[in-house]
Each structure stands twice: as C-alpha cells, then as structure tokens.
C-alpha cells in the first residue's frame, strides 16, 4: 500500500522518447504554477512523449498496471512514423499521432493484464518494424550505456554532416534531429556517469567523494557537477543520494541498470 506521497514518480531529463500506457489507473504530471504544485491528468490511456529537457514528476492516485517503451529519437521515425522534433517536452495521446495501423497495438497494450501479455502484444505488432530498425543500429551493451551510446552516434552523425555543411547548419540539423544541442546531451550523459559511479560506491559501502566523481566524469569542478545534476534530476547530488535510498518515488532510478 502506498500513501499519496509514495505515488509520485520522479523522472530525469532524458533524450529518450516513450510510449506509455495505463490499465485501470489514471496518471498525470505534477506542474508548478506560481510555485504551487498542481496535478494535470494525462486524459489518455496511451501516450507518446518526447525527449525532456528538464526533470518531471508524475502522480497516480489509484493503483493499476502501467508500462513504458523507451527508444532514441533516431528510432522514432522508422518505428512509428513520427517526427521526434514534434514531441520534444510534450505528452500526446498516441491515438492522435500514430497511424491507424498501429491502433491495434495500443488496444493490445491497454488490454494486457500481465507482463507476458504485454510482451506478446509488443512482439505481435512491432516485431517486423523493429527487426528492420535493428538492422540499421548497433545495440547498446546495457541500459546504463544507452544514453551515452546514443549521444556517441549523434556526435558521429554531426561529424559526417560537417563534411558538407557549415558549423551553424550542423548545429541546426542536430537541434532538428534531437531537439537539443550536442553539448546539452553530452552534459546529460556525463551526469548519468556520476549517477552510476555513485551508486556502485553506495552499494559497495564506500563514501561518496563528490569532488573526485566530478573530476572522473569530466566536469570542471564539483560546483559544475552539482549544477548539472540539479538540471537533470531537480536535486543536488547529496539530496538526490538520500532520496534514492529512502524515497519510493525514485523507483525509476533504482531499476535503471
């Protein structure tokens, strides 16, 4: 049983696009208007959301089943036929955006009453499309490498564009392709590197030396790292570390391995 506070979910800024679905439950974003938190229900059972430039918080007043399918921007177009740039910092009813040929997938996801049924729905409706996309991409080794792997591919793409385009044209292409500058994404994955290193030290029972972690991950200094951490997660490294251990609302960070 969860109390109202434990029904919050904290999510970091992220380059990933997500297909999210809900069965028997309602969810929505917690937004601040003039400093006052306000809950805004999504109003749809299946959502598409774009990359997020800032951390977000959701809240679900009831219990049910929910799922998220996460994928990088360069997979969005061939897999779902959507323009990633149209979804940056947005949550959209998937039925309004996806072609009607994909609506049976949305029905199957919301009807699924078990993990096995969910996996079966994804395999039945996305297998052919995914196999075609997978042939064009080299897989990331693990979730913890996913963001860095994608940013490395984006940097390689920028390098290719520089052969035929000027710096400003390349910058515009990166923004159109991913919604943010390459520098923005590189800062994000450096911050993610701090997270994984800090978690390993915590699990090993070792003290957290923020200054040393900042240096290891390529930040100018500890203050630079703290600013980046707050931009990505909404919390300072020390506050985040405490909440990671104690707060149910930080479940996403605990399952990201």
Short mmCIF file of C-alpha atoms in Angstrom, two decimals:
data_model
loop_
_atom_site.label_atom_id
_atom_site.label_comp_id
_atom_site.label_asym_id
_atom_site.label_seq_id
_atom_site.Cartn_x
_atom_site.Cartn_y
_atom_site.Cartn_z
CA UNK A 1 0.00 0.00 0.00
CA UNK A 2 1.30 3.44 -0.95
CA UNK A 3 0.41 6.80 0.53
CA UNK A 4 -0.15 9.85 -1.68
CA UNK A 5 3.49 10.94 -1.50
CA UNK A 6 4.73 7.48 -2.48
CA UNK A 7 2.52 7.59 -5.57
CA UNK A 8 4.76 10.28 -7.03
CA UNK A 9 7.29 9.22 -9.69
CA UNK A 10 10.40 11.28 -10.44
CA UNK A 11 11.89 11.17 -13.94
CA UNK A 12 15.13 12.82 -15.13
CA UNK A 13 15.73 14.94 -18.19
CA UNK A 14 16.25 12.43 -20.98
CA UNK A 15 16.92 12.08 -24.72
CA UNK A 16 14.52 9.13 -24.92
CA UNK A 17 11.05 9.13 -26.42
CA UNK A 18 8.46 6.97 -24.65
CA UNK A 19 5.26 5.12 -25.44
CA UNK A 20 3.40 4.81 -22.12
CA UNK A 21 0.16 3.01 -21.33
CA UNK A 22 -2.15 2.63 -18.33
CA UNK A 23 -4.65 -0.06 -17.40
CA UNK A 24 -7.15 0.54 -14.61
CA UNK A 25 -5.40 3.66 -13.37
CA UNK A 26 -5.11 7.36 -14.05
CA UNK A 27 -1.87 9.31 -14.12
CA UNK A 28 -0.71 12.83 -14.86
CA UNK A 29 2.01 15.42 -14.41
CA UNK A 30 2.63 17.48 -11.30
CA UNK A 31 3.27 21.01 -12.51
CA UNK A 32 4.07 24.17 -10.61
CA UNK A 33 2.01 27.28 -11.30
CA UNK A 34 3.23 30.34 -9.38
CA UNK A 35 5.10 27.99 -7.08
CA UNK A 36 2.03 25.88 -6.24
CA UNK A 37 2.03 22.19 -7.29
CA UNK A 38 -0.91 21.25 -9.50
CA UNK A 39 -1.82 17.83 -10.89
CA UNK A 40 -2.81 17.66 -14.55
CA UNK A 41 -4.18 14.24 -15.63
CA UNK A 42 -2.97 12.98 -18.99
CA UNK A 43 -6.52 12.17 -20.05
CA UNK A 44 -5.44 9.29 -22.30
CA UNK A 45 -4.73 5.59 -21.77
CA UNK A 46 -1.75 5.55 -24.17
CA UNK A 47 0.71 8.42 -24.55
CA UNK A 48 3.67 9.36 -26.68
CA UNK A 49 6.20 11.67 -25.05
CA UNK A 50 9.31 13.26 -26.48
CA UNK A 51 12.74 13.97 -25.08
CA UNK A 52 12.59 16.00 -21.88
CA UNK A 53 14.86 19.00 -21.30
CA UNK A 54 14.09 19.10 -17.56
CA UNK A 55 13.11 16.62 -14.84
CA UNK A 56 9.41 15.84 -14.47
CA UNK A 57 7.17 14.40 -11.76
CA UNK A 58 4.03 12.32 -12.29
CA UNK A 59 1.37 11.22 -9.83
CA UNK A 60 -1.15 8.39 -9.90
CA UNK A 61 -3.99 8.49 -7.36
CA UNK A 62 -5.01 4.87 -7.98
CA UNK A 63 -3.31 1.51 -8.39
CA UNK A 64 -3.24 -0.37 -11.68
CA UNK A 65 -0.87 -1.54 -14.40
CA UNK A 66 1.36 0.73 -16.46
CA UNK A 67 4.22 0.30 -18.88
CA UNK A 68 6.78 2.35 -20.82
CA UNK A 69 8.55 1.56 -24.06
CA UNK A 70 11.62 3.82 -24.40
CA UNK A 71 13.55 4.46 -27.60
CA UNK A 72 16.01 7.04 -29.02
CA UNK A 73 14.97 9.74 -31.47
CA UNK A 74 16.55 8.08 -34.49
CA UNK A 75 14.34 5.02 -33.98
CA UNK A 76 11.09 7.00 -33.67
CA UNK A 77 10.60 7.79 -37.34
CA UNK A 78 11.10 4.30 -38.83
CA UNK A 79 9.39 2.50 -35.93
CA UNK A 80 6.33 4.72 -35.50
CA UNK A 81 6.41 7.11 -38.45
CA UNK A 82 6.66 10.21 -36.25
CA UNK A 83 8.87 13.29 -36.23
CA UNK A 84 10.78 13.39 -32.89
CA UNK A 85 11.05 17.19 -33.09
CA UNK A 86 7.26 17.47 -32.84
CA UNK A 87 7.28 15.76 -29.44
CA UNK A 88 10.07 17.49 -27.50
CA UNK A 89 8.86 18.29 -23.96
CA UNK A 90 5.34 17.14 -24.88
CA UNK A 91 2.88 14.37 -23.95
CA UNK A 92 0.40 13.49 -26.69
CA UNK A 93 -2.46 10.99 -26.95
CA UNK A 94 -0.89 8.23 -29.04
CA UNK A 95 -4.12 7.68 -30.98
CA UNK A 96 -4.00 11.25 -32.27
CA UNK A 97 -0.43 10.91 -33.54
CA UNK A 98 0.06 7.33 -34.68
CA UNK A 99 -1.21 5.88 -37.92
CA UNK A 100 -4.39 3.78 -37.64
CA UNK A 101 -2.37 0.67 -38.49
CA UNK A 102 -0.76 0.94 -35.04
CA UNK A 103 -4.01 1.35 -33.09
CA UNK A 104 -4.35 -2.45 -32.60
CA UNK A 105 -1.02 -2.29 -30.74
CA UNK A 106 -2.42 0.40 -28.42
CA UNK A 107 -5.54 -1.70 -27.77
CA UNK A 108 -3.44 -4.79 -27.04
CA UNK A 109 -1.21 -2.90 -24.58
CA UNK A 110 -4.13 -1.50 -22.58
CA UNK A 111 -5.88 -4.89 -22.61
CA UNK A 112 -2.78 -6.78 -21.40
CA UNK A 113 -3.24 -7.99 -17.81
CA UNK A 114 0.23 -9.50 -17.30
CA UNK A 115 3.86 -8.98 -18.27
CA UNK A 116 3.63 -11.95 -20.63
CA UNK A 117 0.60 -10.46 -22.39
CA UNK A 118 2.36 -7.11 -22.72
CA UNK A 119 5.45 -8.72 -24.26
CA UNK A 120 3.25 -10.73 -26.62
CA UNK A 121 1.48 -7.55 -27.76
CA UNK A 122 4.79 -5.82 -28.49
CA UNK A 123 6.13 -8.83 -30.37
CA UNK A 124 2.95 -9.29 -32.40
CA UNK A 125 2.59 -5.69 -33.51
CA UNK A 126 6.16 -4.34 -33.59
CA UNK A 127 8.41 -7.30 -34.41
CA UNK A 128 8.62 -6.71 -38.17
CA UNK A 129 9.18 -2.97 -37.81
CA UNK A 130 11.71 -3.42 -35.01
CA UNK A 131 13.75 -6.01 -36.93
CA UNK A 132 14.06 -3.55 -39.82
CA UNK A 133 15.24 -0.78 -37.49
CA UNK A 134 17.55 -3.06 -35.53
CA UNK A 135 19.41 -3.91 -38.70
CA UNK A 136 20.39 -0.24 -39.02
CA UNK A 137 21.57 0.24 -35.41
CA UNK A 138 24.34 -1.26 -33.30
CA UNK A 139 22.84 -2.26 -29.93
CA UNK A 140 23.87 -0.68 -26.64
CA UNK A 141 25.51 -3.05 -24.17
CA UNK A 142 23.08 -2.25 -21.33
CA UNK A 143 20.58 0.33 -20.13
CA UNK A 144 23.34 2.16 -18.30
CA UNK A 145 25.12 2.64 -21.63
CA UNK A 146 22.00 3.51 -23.58
CA UNK A 147 22.16 7.31 -23.32
CA UNK A 148 25.91 7.50 -23.87
CA UNK A 149 25.67 5.09 -26.80
CA UNK A 150 23.02 7.27 -28.48
CA UNK A 151 24.95 10.52 -27.91
CA UNK A 152 28.06 8.92 -29.40
CA UNK A 153 26.03 8.08 -32.52
CA UNK A 154 24.73 11.66 -32.64
CA UNK A 155 28.29 13.00 -32.41
CA UNK A 156 29.31 10.69 -35.27
CA UNK A 157 26.36 11.95 -37.34
CA UNK A 158 27.41 15.56 -36.65
CA UNK A 159 30.93 14.68 -37.81
CA UNK A 160 29.51 13.33 -41.08
CA UNK A 161 27.40 16.45 -41.63
CA UNK A 162 30.45 18.70 -41.15
CA UNK A 163 31.90 17.30 -44.37
CA UNK A 164 29.23 19.03 -46.43
CA UNK A 165 27.73 21.69 -44.13
CA UNK A 166 28.97 24.69 -42.17
CA UNK A 167 29.02 24.73 -38.34
CA UNK A 168 25.75 26.65 -38.00
CA UNK A 169 23.98 24.32 -40.44
CA UNK A 170 25.24 21.30 -38.49
CA UNK A 171 24.02 22.84 -35.24
CA UNK A 172 20.56 23.41 -36.74
CA UNK A 173 20.47 19.83 -38.03
CA UNK A 174 21.34 18.44 -34.60
CA UNK A 175 18.64 20.58 -33.00
CA UNK A 176 16.06 19.44 -35.57
CA UNK A 177 17.15 15.81 -35.21
CA UNK A 178 17.33 15.61 -31.42
CA UNK A 179 15.69 18.75 -30.05
CA UNK A 180 18.78 19.87 -28.12
CA UNK A 181 22.38 20.78 -28.81
CA UNK A 182 25.06 18.08 -28.82
CA UNK A 183 26.66 19.83 -25.85
CA UNK A 184 23.39 19.52 -23.91
CA UNK A 185 23.24 15.76 -24.46
CA UNK A 186 26.92 15.31 -23.63
CA UNK A 187 26.39 17.06 -20.28
CA UNK A 188 23.43 14.79 -19.60
CA UNK A 189 25.39 11.56 -20.15
CA UNK A 190 28.29 12.87 -18.03
CA UNK A 191 25.81 13.41 -15.23
CA UNK A 192 24.44 9.93 -15.78
CA UNK A 193 28.00 8.63 -15.42
CA UNK A 194 28.22 10.27 -11.98
CA UNK A 195 24.96 8.55 -11.02
CA UNK A 196 26.17 5.06 -11.91
CA UNK A 197 29.58 5.52 -10.28
CA UNK A 198 27.99 6.92 -7.11
CA UNK A 199 25.53 4.03 -7.00
CA UNK A 200 28.33 1.49 -7.29
CA UNK A 201 30.17 3.14 -4.39
CA UNK A 202 26.98 3.20 -2.30
CA UNK A 203 26.31 -0.49 -2.96
CA UNK A 204 29.91 -1.29 -2.00
CA UNK A 205 29.54 0.65 1.27
CA UNK A 206 32.09 3.27 0.23
CA UNK A 207 31.82 7.02 0.99
CA UNK A 208 30.76 9.42 -1.78
CA UNK A 209 33.52 11.86 -2.75
CA UNK A 210 31.67 14.32 -4.98
CA UNK A 211 34.79 16.29 -5.93
CA UNK A 212 36.56 13.13 -7.10
CA UNK A 213 33.47 11.97 -9.03
CA UNK A 214 33.22 15.34 -10.75
CA UNK A 215 36.82 15.07 -11.91
CA UNK A 216 36.44 11.45 -13.05
CA UNK A 217 33.40 12.29 -15.21
CA UNK A 218 34.97 15.34 -16.88
CA UNK A 219 33.30 18.24 -15.05
CA UNK A 220 35.24 21.45 -14.46
CA UNK A 221 34.73 21.16 -10.71
CA UNK A 222 32.26 19.97 -8.08
CA UNK A 223 30.07 23.07 -8.43
CA UNK A 224 29.76 22.43 -12.19
CA UNK A 225 28.69 18.85 -11.50
CA UNK A 226 26.14 19.98 -8.88
CA UNK A 227 24.53 22.40 -11.33
CA UNK A 228 24.31 19.70 -13.99
CA UNK A 229 22.84 17.18 -11.52
CA UNK A 230 20.16 19.63 -10.43
CA UNK A 231 19.30 20.42 -14.06
CA UNK A 232 18.91 16.72 -14.92
CA UNK A 233 17.23 15.42 -11.74
CA UNK A 234 15.93 18.50 -9.95
CA UNK A 235 18.07 17.80 -6.87
CA UNK A 236 21.60 18.39 -5.64
CA UNK A 237 23.79 15.25 -5.58
CA UNK A 238 23.57 14.93 -1.77
CA UNK A 239 19.79 15.37 -1.69
CA UNK A 240 19.37 13.03 -4.63
CA UNK A 241 21.51 10.32 -2.98
CA UNK A 242 19.34 10.45 0.16
CA UNK A 243 16.10 10.28 -1.81
CA UNK A 244 17.43 7.45 -3.99
CA UNK A 245 17.84 5.33 -0.85
CA UNK A 246 14.71 6.38 1.06
CA UNK A 247 12.05 7.65 -1.34
CA UNK A 248 9.66 5.25 -3.13
CA UNK A 249 9.06 7.97 -5.75
CA UNK A 250 12.61 7.39 -7.06
CA UNK A 251 11.87 3.81 -8.16
CA UNK A 252 12.84 4.52 -11.79
CA UNK A 253 16.46 5.27 -10.82
CA UNK A 254 16.67 2.02 -8.87
CA UNK A 255 15.59 -0.15 -11.83
CA UNK A 256 17.86 1.61 -14.38
CA UNK A 257 20.88 -0.73 -14.51
#
